[in-house]
Coordinates of C-alpha atoms in Angstrom, one line a residue:
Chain K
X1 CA 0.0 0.0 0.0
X2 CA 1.5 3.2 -1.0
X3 CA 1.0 6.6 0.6
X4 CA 1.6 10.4 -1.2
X5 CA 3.1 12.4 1.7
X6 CA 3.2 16.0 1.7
X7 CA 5.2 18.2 3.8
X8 CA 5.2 22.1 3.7
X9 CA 4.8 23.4 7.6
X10 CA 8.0 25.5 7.4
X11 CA 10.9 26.0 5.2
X12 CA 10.7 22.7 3.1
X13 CA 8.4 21.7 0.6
X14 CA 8.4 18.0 0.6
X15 CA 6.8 14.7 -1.3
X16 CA 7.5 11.6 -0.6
X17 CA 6.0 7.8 -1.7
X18 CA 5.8 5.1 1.3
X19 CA 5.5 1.7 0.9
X20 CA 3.5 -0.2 3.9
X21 CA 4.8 2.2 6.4
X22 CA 8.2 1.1 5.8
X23 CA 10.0 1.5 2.2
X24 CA 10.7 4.7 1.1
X25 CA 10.6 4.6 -2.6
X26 CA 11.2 8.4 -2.9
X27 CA 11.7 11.4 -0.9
X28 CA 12.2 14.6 -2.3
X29 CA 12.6 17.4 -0.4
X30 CA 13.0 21.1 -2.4
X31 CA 16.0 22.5 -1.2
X32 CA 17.9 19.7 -1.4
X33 CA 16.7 19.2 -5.5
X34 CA 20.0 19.1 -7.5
X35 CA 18.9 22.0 -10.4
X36 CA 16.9 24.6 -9.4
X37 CA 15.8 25.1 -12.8
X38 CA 13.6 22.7 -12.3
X39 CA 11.1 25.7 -10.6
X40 CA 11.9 28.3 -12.0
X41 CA 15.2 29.2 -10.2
X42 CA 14.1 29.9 -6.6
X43 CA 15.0 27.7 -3.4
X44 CA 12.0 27.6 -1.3
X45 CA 12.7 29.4 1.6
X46 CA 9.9 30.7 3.1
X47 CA 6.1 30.5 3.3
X48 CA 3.0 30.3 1.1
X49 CA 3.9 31.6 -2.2
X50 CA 7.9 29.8 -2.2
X51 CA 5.6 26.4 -1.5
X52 CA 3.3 27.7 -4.1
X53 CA 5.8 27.5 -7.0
X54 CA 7.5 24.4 -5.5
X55 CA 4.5 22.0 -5.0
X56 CA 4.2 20.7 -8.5
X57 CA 7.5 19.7 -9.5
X58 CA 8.0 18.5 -6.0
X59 CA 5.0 15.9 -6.1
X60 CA 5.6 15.0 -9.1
X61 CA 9.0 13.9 -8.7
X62 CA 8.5 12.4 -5.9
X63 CA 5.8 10.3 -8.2
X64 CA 8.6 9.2 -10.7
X65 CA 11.2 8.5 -8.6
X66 CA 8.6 6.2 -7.2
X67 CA 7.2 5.0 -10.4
X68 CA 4.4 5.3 -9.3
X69 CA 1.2 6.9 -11.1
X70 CA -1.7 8.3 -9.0
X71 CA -3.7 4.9 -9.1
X72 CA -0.7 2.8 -7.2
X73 CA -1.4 5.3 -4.2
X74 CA -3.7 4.4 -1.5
X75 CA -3.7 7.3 0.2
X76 CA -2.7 11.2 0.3
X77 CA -1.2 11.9 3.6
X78 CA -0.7 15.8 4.1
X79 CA 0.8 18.0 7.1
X80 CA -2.1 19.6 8.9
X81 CA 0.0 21.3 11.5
X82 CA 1.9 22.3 13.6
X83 CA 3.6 25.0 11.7
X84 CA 3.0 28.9 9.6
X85 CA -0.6 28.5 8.5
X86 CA 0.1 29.9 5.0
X87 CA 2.8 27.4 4.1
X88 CA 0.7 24.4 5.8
X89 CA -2.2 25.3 3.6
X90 CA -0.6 25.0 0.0
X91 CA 0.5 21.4 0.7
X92 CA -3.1 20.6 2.5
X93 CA -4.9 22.0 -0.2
X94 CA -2.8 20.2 -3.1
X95 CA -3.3 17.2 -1.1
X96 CA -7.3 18.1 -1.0
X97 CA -7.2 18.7 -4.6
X98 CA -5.9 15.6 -5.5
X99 CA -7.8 13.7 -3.1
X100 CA -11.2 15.0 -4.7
X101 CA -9.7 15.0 -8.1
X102 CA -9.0 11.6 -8.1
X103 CA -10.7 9.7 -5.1
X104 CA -7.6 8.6 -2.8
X105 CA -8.7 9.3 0.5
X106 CA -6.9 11.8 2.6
X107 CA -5.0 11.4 5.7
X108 CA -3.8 14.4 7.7
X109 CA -1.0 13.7 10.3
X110 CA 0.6 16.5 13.1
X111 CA 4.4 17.4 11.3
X112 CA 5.3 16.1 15.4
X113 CA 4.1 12.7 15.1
X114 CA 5.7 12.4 11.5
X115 CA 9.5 12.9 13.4
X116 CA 8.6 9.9 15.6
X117 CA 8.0 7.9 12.8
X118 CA 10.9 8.8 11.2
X119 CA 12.7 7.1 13.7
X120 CA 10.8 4.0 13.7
X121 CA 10.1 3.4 10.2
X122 CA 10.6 -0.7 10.0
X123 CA 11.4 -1.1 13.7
X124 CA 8.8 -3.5 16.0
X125 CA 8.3 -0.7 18.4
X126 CA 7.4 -1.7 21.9
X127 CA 5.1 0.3 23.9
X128 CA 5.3 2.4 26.3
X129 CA 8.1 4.4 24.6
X130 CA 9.1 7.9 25.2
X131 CA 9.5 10.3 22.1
X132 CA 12.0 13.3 22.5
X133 CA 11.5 16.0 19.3
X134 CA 14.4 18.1 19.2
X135 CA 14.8 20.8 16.3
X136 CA 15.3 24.3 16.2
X137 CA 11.1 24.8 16.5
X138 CA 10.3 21.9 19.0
X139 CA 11.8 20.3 22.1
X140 CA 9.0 17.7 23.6
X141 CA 8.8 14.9 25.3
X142 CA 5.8 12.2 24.5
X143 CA 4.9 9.1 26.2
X144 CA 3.7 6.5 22.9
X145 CA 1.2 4.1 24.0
X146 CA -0.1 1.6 21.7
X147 CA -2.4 2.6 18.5
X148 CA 0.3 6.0 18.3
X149 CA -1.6 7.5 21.2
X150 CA 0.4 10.4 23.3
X151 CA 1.1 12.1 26.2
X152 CA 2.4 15.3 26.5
X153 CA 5.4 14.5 29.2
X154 CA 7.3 17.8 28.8
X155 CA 8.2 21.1 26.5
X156 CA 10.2 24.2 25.9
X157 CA 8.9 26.8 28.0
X158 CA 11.1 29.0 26.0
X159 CA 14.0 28.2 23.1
X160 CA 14.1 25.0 21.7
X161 CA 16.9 23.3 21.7
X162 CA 18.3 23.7 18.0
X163 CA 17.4 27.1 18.2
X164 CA 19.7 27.6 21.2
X165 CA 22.7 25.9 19.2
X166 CA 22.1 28.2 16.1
X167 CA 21.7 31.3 18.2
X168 CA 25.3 30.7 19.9
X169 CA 26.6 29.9 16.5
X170 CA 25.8 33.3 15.5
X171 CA 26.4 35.2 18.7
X172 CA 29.9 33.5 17.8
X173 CA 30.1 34.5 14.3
X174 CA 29.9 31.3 12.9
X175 CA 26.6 31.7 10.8
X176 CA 23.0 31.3 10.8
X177 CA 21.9 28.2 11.4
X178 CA 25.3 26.8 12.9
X179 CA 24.0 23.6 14.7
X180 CA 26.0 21.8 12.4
X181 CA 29.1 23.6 12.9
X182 CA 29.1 23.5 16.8
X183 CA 28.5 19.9 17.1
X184 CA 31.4 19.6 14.2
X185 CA 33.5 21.6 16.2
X186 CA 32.9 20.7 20.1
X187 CA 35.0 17.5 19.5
X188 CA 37.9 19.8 19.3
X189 CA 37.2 21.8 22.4
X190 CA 37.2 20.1 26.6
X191 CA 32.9 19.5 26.9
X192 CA 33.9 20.2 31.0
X193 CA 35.6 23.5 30.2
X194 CA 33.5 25.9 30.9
X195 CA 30.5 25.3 34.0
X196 CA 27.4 26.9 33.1
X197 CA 25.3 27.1 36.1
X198 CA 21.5 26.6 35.4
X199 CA 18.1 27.8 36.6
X200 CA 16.2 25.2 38.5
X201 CA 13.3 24.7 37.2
X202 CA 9.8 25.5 38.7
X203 CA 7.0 23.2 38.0
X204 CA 7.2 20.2 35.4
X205 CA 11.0 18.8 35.8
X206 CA 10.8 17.1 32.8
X207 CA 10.2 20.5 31.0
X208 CA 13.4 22.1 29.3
X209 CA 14.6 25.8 28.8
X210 CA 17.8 26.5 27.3
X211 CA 17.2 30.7 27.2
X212 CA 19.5 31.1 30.0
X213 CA 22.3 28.8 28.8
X214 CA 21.5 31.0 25.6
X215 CA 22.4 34.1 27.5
X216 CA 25.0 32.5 29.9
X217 CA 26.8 32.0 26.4
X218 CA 26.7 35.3 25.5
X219 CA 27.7 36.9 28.9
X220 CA 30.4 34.8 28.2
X221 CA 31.3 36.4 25.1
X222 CA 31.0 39.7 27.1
X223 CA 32.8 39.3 29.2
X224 CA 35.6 38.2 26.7
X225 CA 37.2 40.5 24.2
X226 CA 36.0 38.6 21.2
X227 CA 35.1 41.5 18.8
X228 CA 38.3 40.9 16.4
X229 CA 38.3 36.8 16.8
X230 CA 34.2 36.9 15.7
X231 CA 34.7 40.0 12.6
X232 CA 37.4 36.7 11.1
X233 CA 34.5 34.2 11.0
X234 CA 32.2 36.7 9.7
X235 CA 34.7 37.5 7.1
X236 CA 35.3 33.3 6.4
X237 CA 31.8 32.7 6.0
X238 CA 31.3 36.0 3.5
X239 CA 34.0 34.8 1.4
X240 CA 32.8 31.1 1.2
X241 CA 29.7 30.0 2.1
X242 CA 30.3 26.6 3.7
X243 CA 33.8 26.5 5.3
X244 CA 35.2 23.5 6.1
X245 CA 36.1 22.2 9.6
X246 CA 40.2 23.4 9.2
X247 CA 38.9 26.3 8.1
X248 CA 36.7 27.0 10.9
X249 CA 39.7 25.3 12.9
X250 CA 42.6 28.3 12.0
X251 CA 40.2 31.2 12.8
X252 CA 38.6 29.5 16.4
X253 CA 40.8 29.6 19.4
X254 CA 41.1 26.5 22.1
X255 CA 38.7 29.1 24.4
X256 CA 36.2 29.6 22.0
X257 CA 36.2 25.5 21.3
X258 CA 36.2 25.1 24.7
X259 CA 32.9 27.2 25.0
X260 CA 31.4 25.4 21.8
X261 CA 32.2 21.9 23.6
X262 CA 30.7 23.1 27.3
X263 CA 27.9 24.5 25.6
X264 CA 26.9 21.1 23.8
X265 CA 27.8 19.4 26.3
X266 CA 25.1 20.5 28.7
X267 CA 22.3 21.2 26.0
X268 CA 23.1 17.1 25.9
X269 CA 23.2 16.4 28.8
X270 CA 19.6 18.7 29.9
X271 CA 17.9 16.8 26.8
X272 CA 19.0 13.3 27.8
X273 CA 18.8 13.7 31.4
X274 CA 14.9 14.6 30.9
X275 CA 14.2 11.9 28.8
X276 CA 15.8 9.5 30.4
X277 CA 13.7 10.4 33.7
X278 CA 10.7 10.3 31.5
X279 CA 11.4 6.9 30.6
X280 CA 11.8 5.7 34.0
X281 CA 8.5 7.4 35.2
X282 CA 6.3 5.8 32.5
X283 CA 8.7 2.0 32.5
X284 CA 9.1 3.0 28.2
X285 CA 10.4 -0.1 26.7
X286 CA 11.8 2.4 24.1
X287 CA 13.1 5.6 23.3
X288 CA 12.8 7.6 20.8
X289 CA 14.9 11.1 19.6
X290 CA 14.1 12.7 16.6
X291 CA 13.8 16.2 14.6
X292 CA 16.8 18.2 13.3
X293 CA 19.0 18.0 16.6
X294 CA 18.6 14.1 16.4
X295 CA 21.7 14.7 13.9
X296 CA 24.2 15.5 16.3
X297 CA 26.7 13.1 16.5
X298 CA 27.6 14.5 20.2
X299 CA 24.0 13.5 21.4
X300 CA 24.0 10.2 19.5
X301 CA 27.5 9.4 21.2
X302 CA 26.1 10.5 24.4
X303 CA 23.4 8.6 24.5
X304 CA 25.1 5.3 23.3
X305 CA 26.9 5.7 26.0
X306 CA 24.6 5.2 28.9
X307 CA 23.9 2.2 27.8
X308 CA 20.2 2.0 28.7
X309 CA 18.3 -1.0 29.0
X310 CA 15.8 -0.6 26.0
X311 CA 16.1 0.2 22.4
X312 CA 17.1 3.8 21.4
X313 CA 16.0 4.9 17.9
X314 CA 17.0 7.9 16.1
X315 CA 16.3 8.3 12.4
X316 CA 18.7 8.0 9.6
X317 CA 20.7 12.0 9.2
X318 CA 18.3 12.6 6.1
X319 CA 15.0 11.9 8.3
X320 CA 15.9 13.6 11.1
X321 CA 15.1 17.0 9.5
X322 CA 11.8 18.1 7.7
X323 CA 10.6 15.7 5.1
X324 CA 7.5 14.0 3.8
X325 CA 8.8 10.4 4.1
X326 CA 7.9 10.7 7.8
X327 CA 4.9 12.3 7.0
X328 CA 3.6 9.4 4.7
X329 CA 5.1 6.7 7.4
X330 CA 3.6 8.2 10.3
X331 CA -0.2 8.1 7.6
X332 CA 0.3 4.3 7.3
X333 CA -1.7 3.1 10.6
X334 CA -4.1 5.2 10.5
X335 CA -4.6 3.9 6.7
X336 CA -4.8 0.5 8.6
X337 CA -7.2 1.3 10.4
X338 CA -9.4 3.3 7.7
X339 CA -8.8 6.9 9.9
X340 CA -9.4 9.2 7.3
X341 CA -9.6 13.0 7.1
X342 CA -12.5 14.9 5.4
X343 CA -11.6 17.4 3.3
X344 CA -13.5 20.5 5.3
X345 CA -10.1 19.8 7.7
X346 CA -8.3 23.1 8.4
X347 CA -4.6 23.9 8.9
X348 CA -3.7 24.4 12.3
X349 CA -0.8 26.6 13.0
X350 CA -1.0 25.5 17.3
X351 CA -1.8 21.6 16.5
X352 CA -1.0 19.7 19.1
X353 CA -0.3 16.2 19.6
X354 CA -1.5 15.5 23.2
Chain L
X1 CA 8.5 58.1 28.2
X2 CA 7.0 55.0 30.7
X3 CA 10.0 52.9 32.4
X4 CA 9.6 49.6 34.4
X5 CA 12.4 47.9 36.3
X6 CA 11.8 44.3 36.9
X7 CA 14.3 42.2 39.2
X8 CA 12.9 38.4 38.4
X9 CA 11.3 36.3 35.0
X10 CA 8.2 36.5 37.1
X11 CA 8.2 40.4 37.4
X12 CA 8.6 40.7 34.0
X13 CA 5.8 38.7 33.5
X14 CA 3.9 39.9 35.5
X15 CA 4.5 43.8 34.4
X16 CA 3.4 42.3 30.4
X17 CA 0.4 41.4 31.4
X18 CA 0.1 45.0 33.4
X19 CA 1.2 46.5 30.3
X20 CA -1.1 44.7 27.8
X21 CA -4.4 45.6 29.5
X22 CA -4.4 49.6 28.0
X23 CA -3.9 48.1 24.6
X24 CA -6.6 48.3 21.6
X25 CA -7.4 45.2 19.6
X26 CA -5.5 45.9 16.4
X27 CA -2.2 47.2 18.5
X28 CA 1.5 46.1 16.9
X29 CA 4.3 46.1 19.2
X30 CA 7.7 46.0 19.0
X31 CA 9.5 43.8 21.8
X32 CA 13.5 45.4 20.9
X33 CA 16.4 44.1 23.2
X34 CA 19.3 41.9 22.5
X35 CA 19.6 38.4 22.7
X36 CA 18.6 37.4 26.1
X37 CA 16.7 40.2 27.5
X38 CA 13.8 38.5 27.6
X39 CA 11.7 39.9 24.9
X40 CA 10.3 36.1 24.6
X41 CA 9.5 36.7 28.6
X42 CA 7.8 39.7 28.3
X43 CA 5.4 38.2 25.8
X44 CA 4.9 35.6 27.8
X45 CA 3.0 38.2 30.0
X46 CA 1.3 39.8 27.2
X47 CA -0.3 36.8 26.2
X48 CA -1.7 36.0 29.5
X49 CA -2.7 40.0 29.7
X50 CA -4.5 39.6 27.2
X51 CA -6.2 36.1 28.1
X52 CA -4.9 34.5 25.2
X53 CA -2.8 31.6 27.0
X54 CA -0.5 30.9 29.8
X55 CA 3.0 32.0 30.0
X56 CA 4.0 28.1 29.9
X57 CA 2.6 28.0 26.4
X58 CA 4.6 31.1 24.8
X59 CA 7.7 29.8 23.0
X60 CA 10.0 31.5 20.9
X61 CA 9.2 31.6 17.7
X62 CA 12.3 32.0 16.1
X63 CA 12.6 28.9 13.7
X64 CA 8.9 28.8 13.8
X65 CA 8.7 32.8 12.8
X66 CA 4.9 33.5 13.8
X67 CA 3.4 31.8 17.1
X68 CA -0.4 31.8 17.2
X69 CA -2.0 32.2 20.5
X70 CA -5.7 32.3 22.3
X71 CA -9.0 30.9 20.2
X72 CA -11.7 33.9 19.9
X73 CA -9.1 37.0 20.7
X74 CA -5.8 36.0 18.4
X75 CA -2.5 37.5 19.9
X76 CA -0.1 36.6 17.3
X77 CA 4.0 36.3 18.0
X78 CA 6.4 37.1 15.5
X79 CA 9.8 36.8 15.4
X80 CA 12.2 38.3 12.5
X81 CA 15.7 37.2 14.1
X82 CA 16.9 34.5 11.2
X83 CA 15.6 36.6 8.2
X84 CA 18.6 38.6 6.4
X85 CA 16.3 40.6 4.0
X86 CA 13.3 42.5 3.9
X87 CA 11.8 40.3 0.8
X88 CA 11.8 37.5 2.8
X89 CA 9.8 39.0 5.8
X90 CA 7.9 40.3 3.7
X91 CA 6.4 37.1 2.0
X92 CA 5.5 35.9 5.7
X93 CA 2.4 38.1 5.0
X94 CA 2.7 40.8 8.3
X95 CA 0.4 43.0 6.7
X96 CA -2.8 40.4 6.5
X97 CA -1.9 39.7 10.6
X98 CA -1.3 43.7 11.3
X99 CA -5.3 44.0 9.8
X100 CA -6.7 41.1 11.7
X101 CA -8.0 43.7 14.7
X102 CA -5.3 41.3 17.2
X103 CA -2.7 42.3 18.6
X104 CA 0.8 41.5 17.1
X105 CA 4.2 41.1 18.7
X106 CA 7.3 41.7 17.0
X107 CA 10.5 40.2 18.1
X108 CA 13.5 41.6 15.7
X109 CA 10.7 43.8 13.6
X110 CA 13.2 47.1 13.8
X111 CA 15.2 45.1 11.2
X112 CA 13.0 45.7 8.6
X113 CA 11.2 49.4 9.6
X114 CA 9.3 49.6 6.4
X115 CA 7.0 46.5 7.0
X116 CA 6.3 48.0 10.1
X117 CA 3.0 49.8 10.4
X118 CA 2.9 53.4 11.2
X119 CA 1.5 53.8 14.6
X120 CA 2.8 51.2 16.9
X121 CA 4.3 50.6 20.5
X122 CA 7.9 50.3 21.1
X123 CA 9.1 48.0 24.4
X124 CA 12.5 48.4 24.9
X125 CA 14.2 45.8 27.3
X126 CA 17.4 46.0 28.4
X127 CA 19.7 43.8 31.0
X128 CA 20.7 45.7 34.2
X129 CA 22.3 43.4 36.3
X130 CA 21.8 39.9 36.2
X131 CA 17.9 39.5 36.6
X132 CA 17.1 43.0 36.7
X133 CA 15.4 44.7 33.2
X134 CA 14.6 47.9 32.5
X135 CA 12.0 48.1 30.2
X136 CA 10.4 51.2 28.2
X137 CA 7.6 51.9 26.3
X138 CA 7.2 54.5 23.8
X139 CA 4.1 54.8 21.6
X140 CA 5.1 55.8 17.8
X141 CA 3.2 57.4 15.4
X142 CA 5.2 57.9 12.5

């Protein structure tokens, strides 16, 4: 049974074909198409009308690379939220279209629950598991009890975590987003360098907040003459746009990697410590970490290394960030069960999942 | 030229909420501070002012860009910090939100002061000491 997926709650504009739940037979994802030319010459960046001039191609790429033609599919899933409402509605309402057009029934699925499936895509899940999303819009933690029902276990109650890794980044002068650079660079730096003392937190324990390490991070910087060391990295990244690590390397000082280490050190160790306590509250026979920080090698190492006594699943690097694989995956049991959406269903910018 | 001092997260909650009461429907405000100063706090206390949610459920909106809160009275939360240009923010579509009668903050808006409407409020926040904020709020009418 295949499924159409659709993904456009952000950035990406995204189609994908599913098999079962479990084979991806293609997954295309906009910015990452190798000629632009393909539409018209403009990487979708942003909102409605980038999605808008992106959705064709996209869908029907993702159709070919398949080989697939519209009557293989059994269903069209489509993104209903969480996410900008004017960028969620051009993939819902292609997905509509094409759902009325040519009678495949439509399946909307939460852009949250899609990350935890892209985690578990052929994997016999046992329940109870606990799902951590980490990306630079989410940081949650789910209990997953059997039939994909959840529990709302903890949030943010202000930055999430990958955007507290691309704000340092750029407080540093290493770019906008820079996740990928910090966690390619904290290898080089000593992780117990620098102590940043945290808030305790009030309420829910298993709720994050990574504001303040945000800000300790750039009192840091204050309190450090940096002005010349940053202006060199601004300068690197005008004069090529994706430096490579030596490069980043001659114009970083030990301090500086020191800082990069410390600070992914404890974003880390906050995300696993939670989620490891979240486990043990609900007995999860498995964990789960997804979304765009799920590809830091620093938190995969980490967490291989406490050696915990069930299953940990993150998705493969190209899952881990927005896609419409996960979106089709995560479509596939409620296909198997006949959940369908009508086609009056709205976008919902605040959808949540439990 | 109004100016609050705030000494914890909580008063500067607390003095959002304070603030957002004498506000009409349709009012666009500008939270301006650097990086930490707790714009994302502020609104926080906005948001509950204004009964559209509890503090617990503001997040910053950065990746996200625009944060939708509260069912019959919108408050909508927008953030502008990883946009370079104003063609981008512009395409997010701030003049449909600015005409929806609710009130819309503005994290990062003085980047781009021609998407910004004319008359609007200012909130300037800035770091003290440690916890402590000074915070000011100017009404503009350009």
């Amino acid at each position: 049974m295949r499924i159409l997926g659709i993904e456009s709650s952000c950035d990406e504009t995204a189609a994908a074909v599913v098999e079962d739940g479990v084979s991806i037979l293609s997954s295309v994802v906009a910015s990452q198409l190798a000629t632009h030319a393909r539409y018209g010459g403009v990487v979708p960046e942003l909102a409605s009308r980038e999605h808008l001039r992106a959705i064709v191609p996209v869908v029907r790429l993702a159709l070919a690379e398949a080989k697939s033609s519209y009557s293989d599919l059994s269903a069209i899933a489509a993104t209903i939220g969480p996410g900008l409402v004017g960028s969620l509605l051009v993939g819902l309402t292609f997905a509509k279209s094409l759902s009325f057009a040519r009678g495949i029934p439509l399946i909307g699925v939460n852009h949250i629950e899609g990350h935890i499936h892209a985690a578990i895509l052929d994997a016999e899940l046992e329940f109870p598991a606990v799902a951590l999303i980490v990306s630079g819009g989410h940081t949650h933690l789910f209990e997953v009890n059997p039939g994909f029902s959840y529990q709302l276990m903890g949030k943010t109650r202000d930055d999430a975590a990958g955007e507290a890794f691309d704000k340092v980044a750029k407080l540093l002068g290493f770019g906008y987003p820079g996740g990928p650079v910090i966690d390619q660079l904290a290898p080089y730096g000593n992780p117990r360098a620098v102590k940043f003392t945290l808030a305790k937190m009030k309420g829910n324990t298993l709720d994050f907040s990574f504001s303040g390490l945000k800000t300790a991070v750039l009192r840091w910087t204050e309190a450090r003459d940096l002005g010349g060391e940053i202006q060199t990295r601004k300068d690197l990244l005008a004069a090529q746009a994706q430096p490579t690590v030596e490069e980043w390397l001659r114009v970083t000082p030990r301090a500086t990697l020191d800082v990069l280490a410390s600070f992914q050190r404890t974003v880390i160790e906050e995300l696993l410590r939670r989620a490891v306590a979240a486990a043990d509250a609900c007995g999860a026979r498995a964990l789960i970490i997804s979304g765009g920080v799920a590809c830091n090698s620093g938190l995969r190492a980490a967490t291989e290394e406490l050696h915990l006594p069930y299953p940990v699943y993150f998705p493969s690097k190209t899952l881990s960030t927005d896609n419409a694989a996960m979106i089709a995956a995560a479509a596939f049991p409620k296909l198997k069960r006949g959940e369908f959406t009508e086609l009056n269903v709205a976008a919902s910018a605040n959808l949540t999942l439990a | 030229m109004p100016t609050f001092r705030t000494a914890s997260e909580e008063e500067t909650i607390a003095l959002g909420a304070k603030l957002a009461q004498g506000w009409p429907p349709g009012a666009a405000v500008l939270l301006i501070g650097e990086l930490g100063a707790g714009k994302t706090t502020l609104a926080k206390g906005i948001v509950k002012g204004l009964g559209a949610g509890e503090p617990e459920d503001v997040s910053s909106p950065t990746f996200t860009l625009i944060h939708e809160y509260g069912r019959a009275r919108k408050v909508y939360h927008v953030d502008l910090y990883r946009l370079d240009r104003a063609s981008e923010a512009s395409r997010l579509g701030l003049e449909e939100l600015f005409d929806r009668n609710s009130v819309v903050l503005i994290e990062w808006g003085e980047k781009f002061p021609e998407l910004l409407p004319a008359v609007r409020y200012e909130i300037r926040i800035r770091t003290t000491e440690g916890d402590q904020r000074e915070i000011t709020v100017t009404s503009v009418n350009i």
